[in-house]
Amino acid sequence: MNSLPRRSASIIVLAALFGIPSLCGAQAFPTRPVTVVVPYPPGGTADILARTVGQKLSERLGQPVVVENKAGAGTAIGTRYVAEAAADGYTLLLGTVSSHAINPAMSQVGYDPVRDFTAVASLGSIPFVLVARSDAPYQTMPELTAAAKKQPGAVSYASAGPGTSNHLAGEMLGSAAGIKLLHVPYRGSAPALADVLAGHVPLMFDLQTTSAPYVRQGKLKALAVTGAQRSALMPSVPTVAESGLPGYEVSAWFALFAPAKVPRPVQKRLSDDLAAVLGAPEMVQKLRELGAEPDARSPAEFTSYVRSESEKYEKVVKDAGLSR
């Protein structure tokens, strides 16, 4: 028998035993379907985004990308599931500001938002807009803060519930502006917005996608958007930072994460393919139709951002007395 095949066989066995990356594992990725876990019920923005991106990612990977909804415990069930999954790149998470910043600050969720995940790609972010009912006595952020200072606790705002993004946006505003706002929680954004439209509550931090049609119809007025820059959806509306509170930023951001310690070549393959998917003009257009601003940060940059967001919301929760 020729000695070359025996030598090659020995090398392959050693590669399998010791994980030599040039001959096995990462370079073969992917050889089967990839699952994207969405920690929300079907039909919401996160779900739509995961399915839209997943379809295009599948074309580049040459394997199906399956979206699996694992809702519950305020995103903790699905997020923890991915944190505990095999670090092989076949299980990803559609993570959000709630799963990776707000919920870990609010309660014991069973995972660390930075240590237990590998950032793969930032997808985009949707800023909130501070809307007031059409007959509210203030037209701008400075007028609102002046009214709130004159009567502490008399100006109320609606939210989707305690510990939600739009609740904490109000807590952050109160802290930054030195004012006291009255929080009125609802069971979801839809009933909260309905009561603002009906005139029962004067204010709400709502996703710009939802409120923009009512602003255009004159049923609501937009006082400020909460992103770092002005929104393409409402270019004439100033940011909160422009309105006298520099550094203020709240956005509902979305990103794809893998479990911690996923092999570097696998992370790079996913990140590179997602960068191509997200940079395509049709995907940029789709994101903007969802009200999202594309986000081109690298995985390393986004990891730093997640860390800063986690620290920010830890402080907001602590300052507001919202204990774990």
Coordinates of C-alpha atoms in Angstrom, one line a residue:
M1 CA 0.0 0.0 0.0
N2 CA 1.2 3.5 -0.8
S3 CA 2.4 5.4 2.3
L4 CA 0.9 8.8 1.2
P5 CA -2.7 7.9 1.8
R6 CA -1.7 6.6 5.3
R7 CA 0.0 9.8 6.0
S8 CA -2.9 11.9 4.8
A9 CA -5.3 9.8 6.8
S10 CA -3.2 10.3 9.9
I11 CA -3.2 14.1 9.4
I12 CA -7.0 14.1 9.0
V13 CA -7.4 12.1 12.2
L14 CA -5.1 14.5 14.1
A15 CA -7.0 17.5 12.6
A16 CA -10.3 16.0 13.9
L17 CA -8.8 15.3 17.3
F18 CA -7.1 18.6 17.8
G19 CA -9.3 21.0 15.8
I20 CA -6.8 22.2 13.2
P21 CA -8.9 24.9 11.5
S22 CA -7.3 24.5 8.0
L23 CA -8.7 21.0 7.6
C24 CA -12.0 20.8 9.5
G25 CA -14.7 22.7 11.3
A26 CA -14.9 26.4 10.5
Q27 CA -13.9 26.4 6.9
A28 CA -16.8 24.0 6.1
F29 CA -19.4 26.3 7.6
P30 CA -22.2 26.2 6.8
T31 CA -23.1 22.6 6.0
R32 CA -26.7 22.7 7.3
P33 CA -29.5 25.2 8.1
V34 CA -28.8 28.2 10.3
T35 CA -31.5 29.1 12.9
V36 CA -32.2 32.7 13.9
V37 CA -34.0 32.9 17.2
V38 CA -36.4 35.9 17.7
P39 CA -37.3 36.4 21.3
Y40 CA -40.6 38.0 20.3
P41 CA -43.9 36.7 18.9
P42 CA -44.4 36.6 15.2
G43 CA -45.4 39.7 13.3
G44 CA -43.5 42.4 15.1
T45 CA -40.7 44.5 13.8
A46 CA -38.0 42.2 15.1
D47 CA -39.7 39.2 13.5
I48 CA -40.1 40.9 10.1
L49 CA -36.5 42.1 10.2
A50 CA -35.2 38.6 11.0
R51 CA -37.2 37.1 8.1
T52 CA -36.2 39.7 5.6
V53 CA -32.5 39.6 6.5
G54 CA -32.6 35.8 6.8
Q55 CA -33.9 35.3 3.3
K56 CA -31.1 37.2 1.8
L57 CA -28.5 35.7 4.1
S58 CA -29.6 32.2 3.0
E59 CA -28.8 33.1 -0.6
R60 CA -25.3 34.0 0.3
L61 CA -24.7 31.0 2.7
G62 CA -26.2 28.5 0.3
Q63 CA -28.2 27.0 3.2
P64 CA -31.7 27.7 4.6
V65 CA -32.0 30.3 7.4
V66 CA -34.8 29.3 9.6
V67 CA -36.5 31.9 11.9
E68 CA -37.7 30.5 15.2
N69 CA -39.8 32.6 17.6
K70 CA -39.1 32.0 21.3
A71 CA -41.0 34.7 23.1
G72 CA -41.5 35.1 26.9
A73 CA -40.1 36.6 30.0
G74 CA -39.5 39.9 28.2
T75 CA -37.1 38.4 25.7
A76 CA -35.2 36.4 28.3
I77 CA -36.3 32.9 27.3
G78 CA -35.1 33.2 23.7
T79 CA -32.0 35.1 24.5
R80 CA -30.9 32.7 27.2
Y81 CA -31.6 29.8 24.8
V82 CA -29.0 31.2 22.4
A83 CA -26.5 32.0 25.1
E84 CA -26.6 28.3 26.1
A85 CA -26.5 27.0 22.5
A86 CA -23.5 25.4 20.9
A87 CA -21.0 28.0 19.7
D88 CA -20.8 26.8 16.2
G89 CA -22.6 29.6 14.3
Y90 CA -25.8 27.5 13.6
T91 CA -27.8 29.3 16.2
L92 CA -28.1 33.1 16.1
L93 CA -30.1 35.6 18.0
L94 CA -32.0 38.6 16.8
G95 CA -31.0 40.7 19.8
T96 CA -32.4 44.1 20.7
V97 CA -31.9 46.9 23.2
S98 CA -34.4 45.1 25.4
S99 CA -32.7 41.8 25.4
H100 CA -29.2 43.2 25.8
A101 CA -29.5 46.4 27.8
I102 CA -32.9 47.0 29.4
N103 CA -34.0 43.6 30.6
P104 CA -30.6 42.6 32.2
A105 CA -30.7 46.0 34.0
M106 CA -34.3 45.4 35.2
S107 CA -34.1 41.7 36.4
Q108 CA -32.0 38.6 36.8
V109 CA -32.2 37.1 33.2
G110 CA -29.7 34.3 33.5
Y111 CA -27.2 35.6 31.0
D112 CA -24.6 38.4 30.6
P113 CA -25.3 40.6 27.5
V114 CA -21.7 41.0 26.7
R115 CA -19.8 38.0 28.1
D116 CA -22.2 35.4 26.8
F117 CA -22.5 36.5 23.2
T118 CA -20.5 37.3 20.1
A119 CA -21.7 40.2 18.1
V120 CA -22.1 39.2 14.4
A121 CA -23.7 42.2 12.8
S122 CA -25.6 45.4 13.7
L123 CA -28.8 45.6 11.6
G124 CA -30.3 49.0 12.3
S125 CA -32.1 51.1 14.8
I126 CA -35.5 52.8 15.1
P127 CA -35.5 56.1 17.1
F128 CA -38.4 57.1 19.2
V129 CA -40.3 60.3 18.8
L130 CA -41.7 62.3 21.7
V131 CA -45.3 63.0 20.5
A132 CA -47.9 65.2 22.2
R133 CA -51.6 65.2 21.6
S134 CA -52.6 67.9 19.1
D135 CA -54.1 70.3 21.7
A136 CA -51.2 70.0 24.2
P137 CA -50.0 73.5 25.4
Y138 CA -46.4 72.9 24.4
Q139 CA -45.0 73.0 20.8
T140 CA -41.3 72.2 21.6
M141 CA -39.1 70.4 24.0
P142 CA -38.1 73.6 25.8
E143 CA -41.8 74.5 26.3
L144 CA -42.4 71.0 27.7
T145 CA -39.5 71.2 30.2
A146 CA -40.6 74.6 31.3
A147 CA -44.2 73.4 31.9
A148 CA -42.9 70.4 33.8
K149 CA -40.6 72.5 36.0
K150 CA -43.5 74.8 36.8
Q151 CA -45.7 71.9 38.0
P152 CA -43.5 68.9 39.0
G153 CA -45.3 65.6 38.4
A154 CA -48.3 67.2 36.7
V155 CA -47.1 66.4 33.1
S156 CA -47.8 62.7 32.4
Y157 CA -46.6 60.4 29.6
A158 CA -47.8 57.0 28.5
S159 CA -45.7 53.9 28.0
A160 CA -46.0 50.2 27.0
G161 CA -45.4 49.2 30.6
P162 CA -42.9 49.4 33.4
G163 CA -39.3 48.9 32.3
T164 CA -40.0 49.2 28.6
S165 CA -37.9 51.4 26.2
N166 CA -40.5 54.2 26.1
H167 CA -40.8 54.2 29.9
L168 CA -37.1 54.5 30.4
A169 CA -36.9 57.1 27.7
G170 CA -39.1 59.3 30.0
E171 CA -37.0 58.5 33.0
M172 CA -33.9 59.5 31.1
L173 CA -35.5 62.7 30.0
G174 CA -36.5 63.6 33.5
S175 CA -33.0 63.0 34.8
A176 CA -31.3 64.9 32.0
A177 CA -33.7 67.9 32.2
G178 CA -34.1 68.0 35.9
I179 CA -37.9 67.5 35.7
K180 CA -40.4 65.1 37.2
L181 CA -42.8 63.5 34.7
L182 CA -45.7 61.2 35.8
H183 CA -45.4 57.7 34.2
V184 CA -48.7 56.1 33.1
P185 CA -48.0 52.5 32.1
Y186 CA -50.2 50.4 29.7
R187 CA -50.1 46.8 28.6
G188 CA -48.5 47.5 25.3
S189 CA -47.8 50.4 23.0
A190 CA -51.0 50.2 21.0
P191 CA -53.4 51.0 24.0
A192 CA -50.9 53.7 25.2
L193 CA -50.9 55.5 21.9
A194 CA -54.7 55.2 21.6
D195 CA -55.1 57.0 24.9
V196 CA -52.7 59.8 23.7
L197 CA -54.7 60.1 20.5
A198 CA -57.9 60.3 22.6
G199 CA -56.5 63.0 24.8
H200 CA -56.3 61.1 28.0
V201 CA -52.5 61.3 28.3
P202 CA -50.6 64.2 26.8
L203 CA -47.3 62.6 25.9
M204 CA -45.6 59.4 24.7
F205 CA -42.3 58.2 23.4
D206 CA -43.3 56.1 20.5
L207 CA -41.5 54.4 17.7
Q208 CA -41.3 56.8 14.8
T209 CA -42.7 54.3 12.4
T210 CA -46.0 54.1 14.3
S211 CA -46.5 57.8 15.1
A212 CA -45.3 59.3 11.8
P213 CA -48.7 58.8 10.0
Y214 CA -50.6 60.5 12.9
V215 CA -48.1 63.4 12.8
R216 CA -48.6 63.9 9.1
Q217 CA -52.4 63.9 9.7
G218 CA -52.1 66.5 12.4
K219 CA -53.5 64.2 15.1
L220 CA -50.2 64.3 17.0
K221 CA -47.3 66.8 17.1
A222 CA -43.7 65.7 17.2
L223 CA -41.6 67.5 19.8
A224 CA -38.3 65.7 19.2
V225 CA -36.8 62.5 18.0
T226 CA -34.5 60.5 20.4
G227 CA -31.8 59.3 18.0
A228 CA -28.3 60.7 17.7
Q229 CA -29.3 62.3 14.3
R230 CA -32.5 63.6 12.8
S231 CA -34.7 61.0 11.3
A232 CA -35.1 60.6 7.6
L233 CA -38.8 59.9 8.3
M234 CA -39.2 63.3 10.1
P235 CA -36.3 65.5 8.9
S236 CA -37.8 68.7 10.2
V237 CA -38.1 67.4 13.8
P238 CA -35.1 68.2 16.0
T239 CA -33.4 65.6 18.2
V240 CA -33.7 65.8 22.0
A241 CA -30.0 66.6 22.0
E242 CA -30.5 69.5 19.7
S243 CA -33.4 70.7 21.9
G244 CA -31.1 71.4 24.8
L245 CA -30.1 68.0 26.2
P246 CA -26.8 67.0 24.6
G247 CA -25.9 63.4 24.8
Y248 CA -29.5 62.2 25.1
E249 CA -30.1 59.1 22.8
V250 CA -32.6 56.3 23.0
S251 CA -33.2 53.9 20.1
A252 CA -34.7 50.5 19.6
W253 CA -31.7 48.8 18.0
F254 CA -31.5 45.4 16.4
A255 CA -28.5 43.1 15.9
L256 CA -27.5 39.5 15.2
F257 CA -25.5 37.7 17.9
A258 CA -24.0 34.2 18.2
P259 CA -23.1 32.4 21.4
A260 CA -19.8 33.4 23.0
K261 CA -16.6 31.7 21.7
V262 CA -18.0 31.0 18.2
P263 CA -15.0 30.3 16.0
R264 CA -13.5 33.4 14.5
P265 CA -13.7 32.1 10.9
V266 CA -17.4 31.4 11.4
Q267 CA -18.0 34.9 12.8
K268 CA -16.1 36.4 9.9
R269 CA -18.1 34.5 7.3
L270 CA -21.4 35.5 8.9
S271 CA -20.3 39.1 9.4
D272 CA -19.0 39.5 5.8
D273 CA -22.1 38.0 4.3
L274 CA -24.4 40.1 6.4
A275 CA -22.4 43.3 5.5
A276 CA -23.0 42.5 1.9
V277 CA -26.7 41.8 2.5
L278 CA -27.2 45.0 4.6
G279 CA -25.3 47.1 2.1
A280 CA -27.5 46.2 -0.9
P281 CA -29.7 49.1 -2.0
E282 CA -32.9 47.0 -1.8
M283 CA -32.1 46.1 1.8
V284 CA -31.4 49.7 2.8
Q285 CA -34.8 50.6 1.3
K286 CA -36.5 47.8 3.2
L287 CA -35.0 48.9 6.5
R288 CA -36.2 52.4 5.9
E289 CA -39.7 51.2 5.1
L290 CA -39.6 49.6 8.6
G291 CA -38.6 53.0 10.0
A292 CA -35.0 51.8 10.7
E293 CA -31.8 53.6 10.1
P294 CA -29.1 51.2 8.7
D295 CA -26.2 50.7 11.1
A296 CA -22.8 49.9 9.6
R297 CA -20.7 49.4 12.8
S298 CA -18.2 46.5 12.9
P299 CA -18.8 43.6 15.3
A300 CA -16.1 45.0 17.6
E301 CA -17.6 48.5 17.5
F302 CA -21.0 47.1 18.2
T303 CA -19.7 45.0 21.1
S304 CA -18.4 48.3 22.7
Y305 CA -21.8 49.9 22.0
V306 CA -23.7 47.1 23.7
R307 CA -21.4 47.4 26.7
S308 CA -22.1 51.2 26.9
E309 CA -25.9 50.6 26.4
S310 CA -25.9 48.1 29.2
E311 CA -24.1 50.5 31.5
K312 CA -26.4 53.3 30.6
Y313 CA -29.6 51.4 31.4
E314 CA -28.1 50.1 34.6
K315 CA -27.7 53.7 35.7
V316 CA -31.2 54.7 34.5
V317 CA -32.8 51.8 36.4
K318 CA -30.8 52.5 39.5
D319 CA -31.5 56.2 39.5
A320 CA -35.2 55.6 38.9
G321 CA -35.4 53.2 41.8
L322 CA -36.5 50.3 39.6
S323 CA -34.9 47.5 41.6
R324 CA -34.2 44.0 40.2

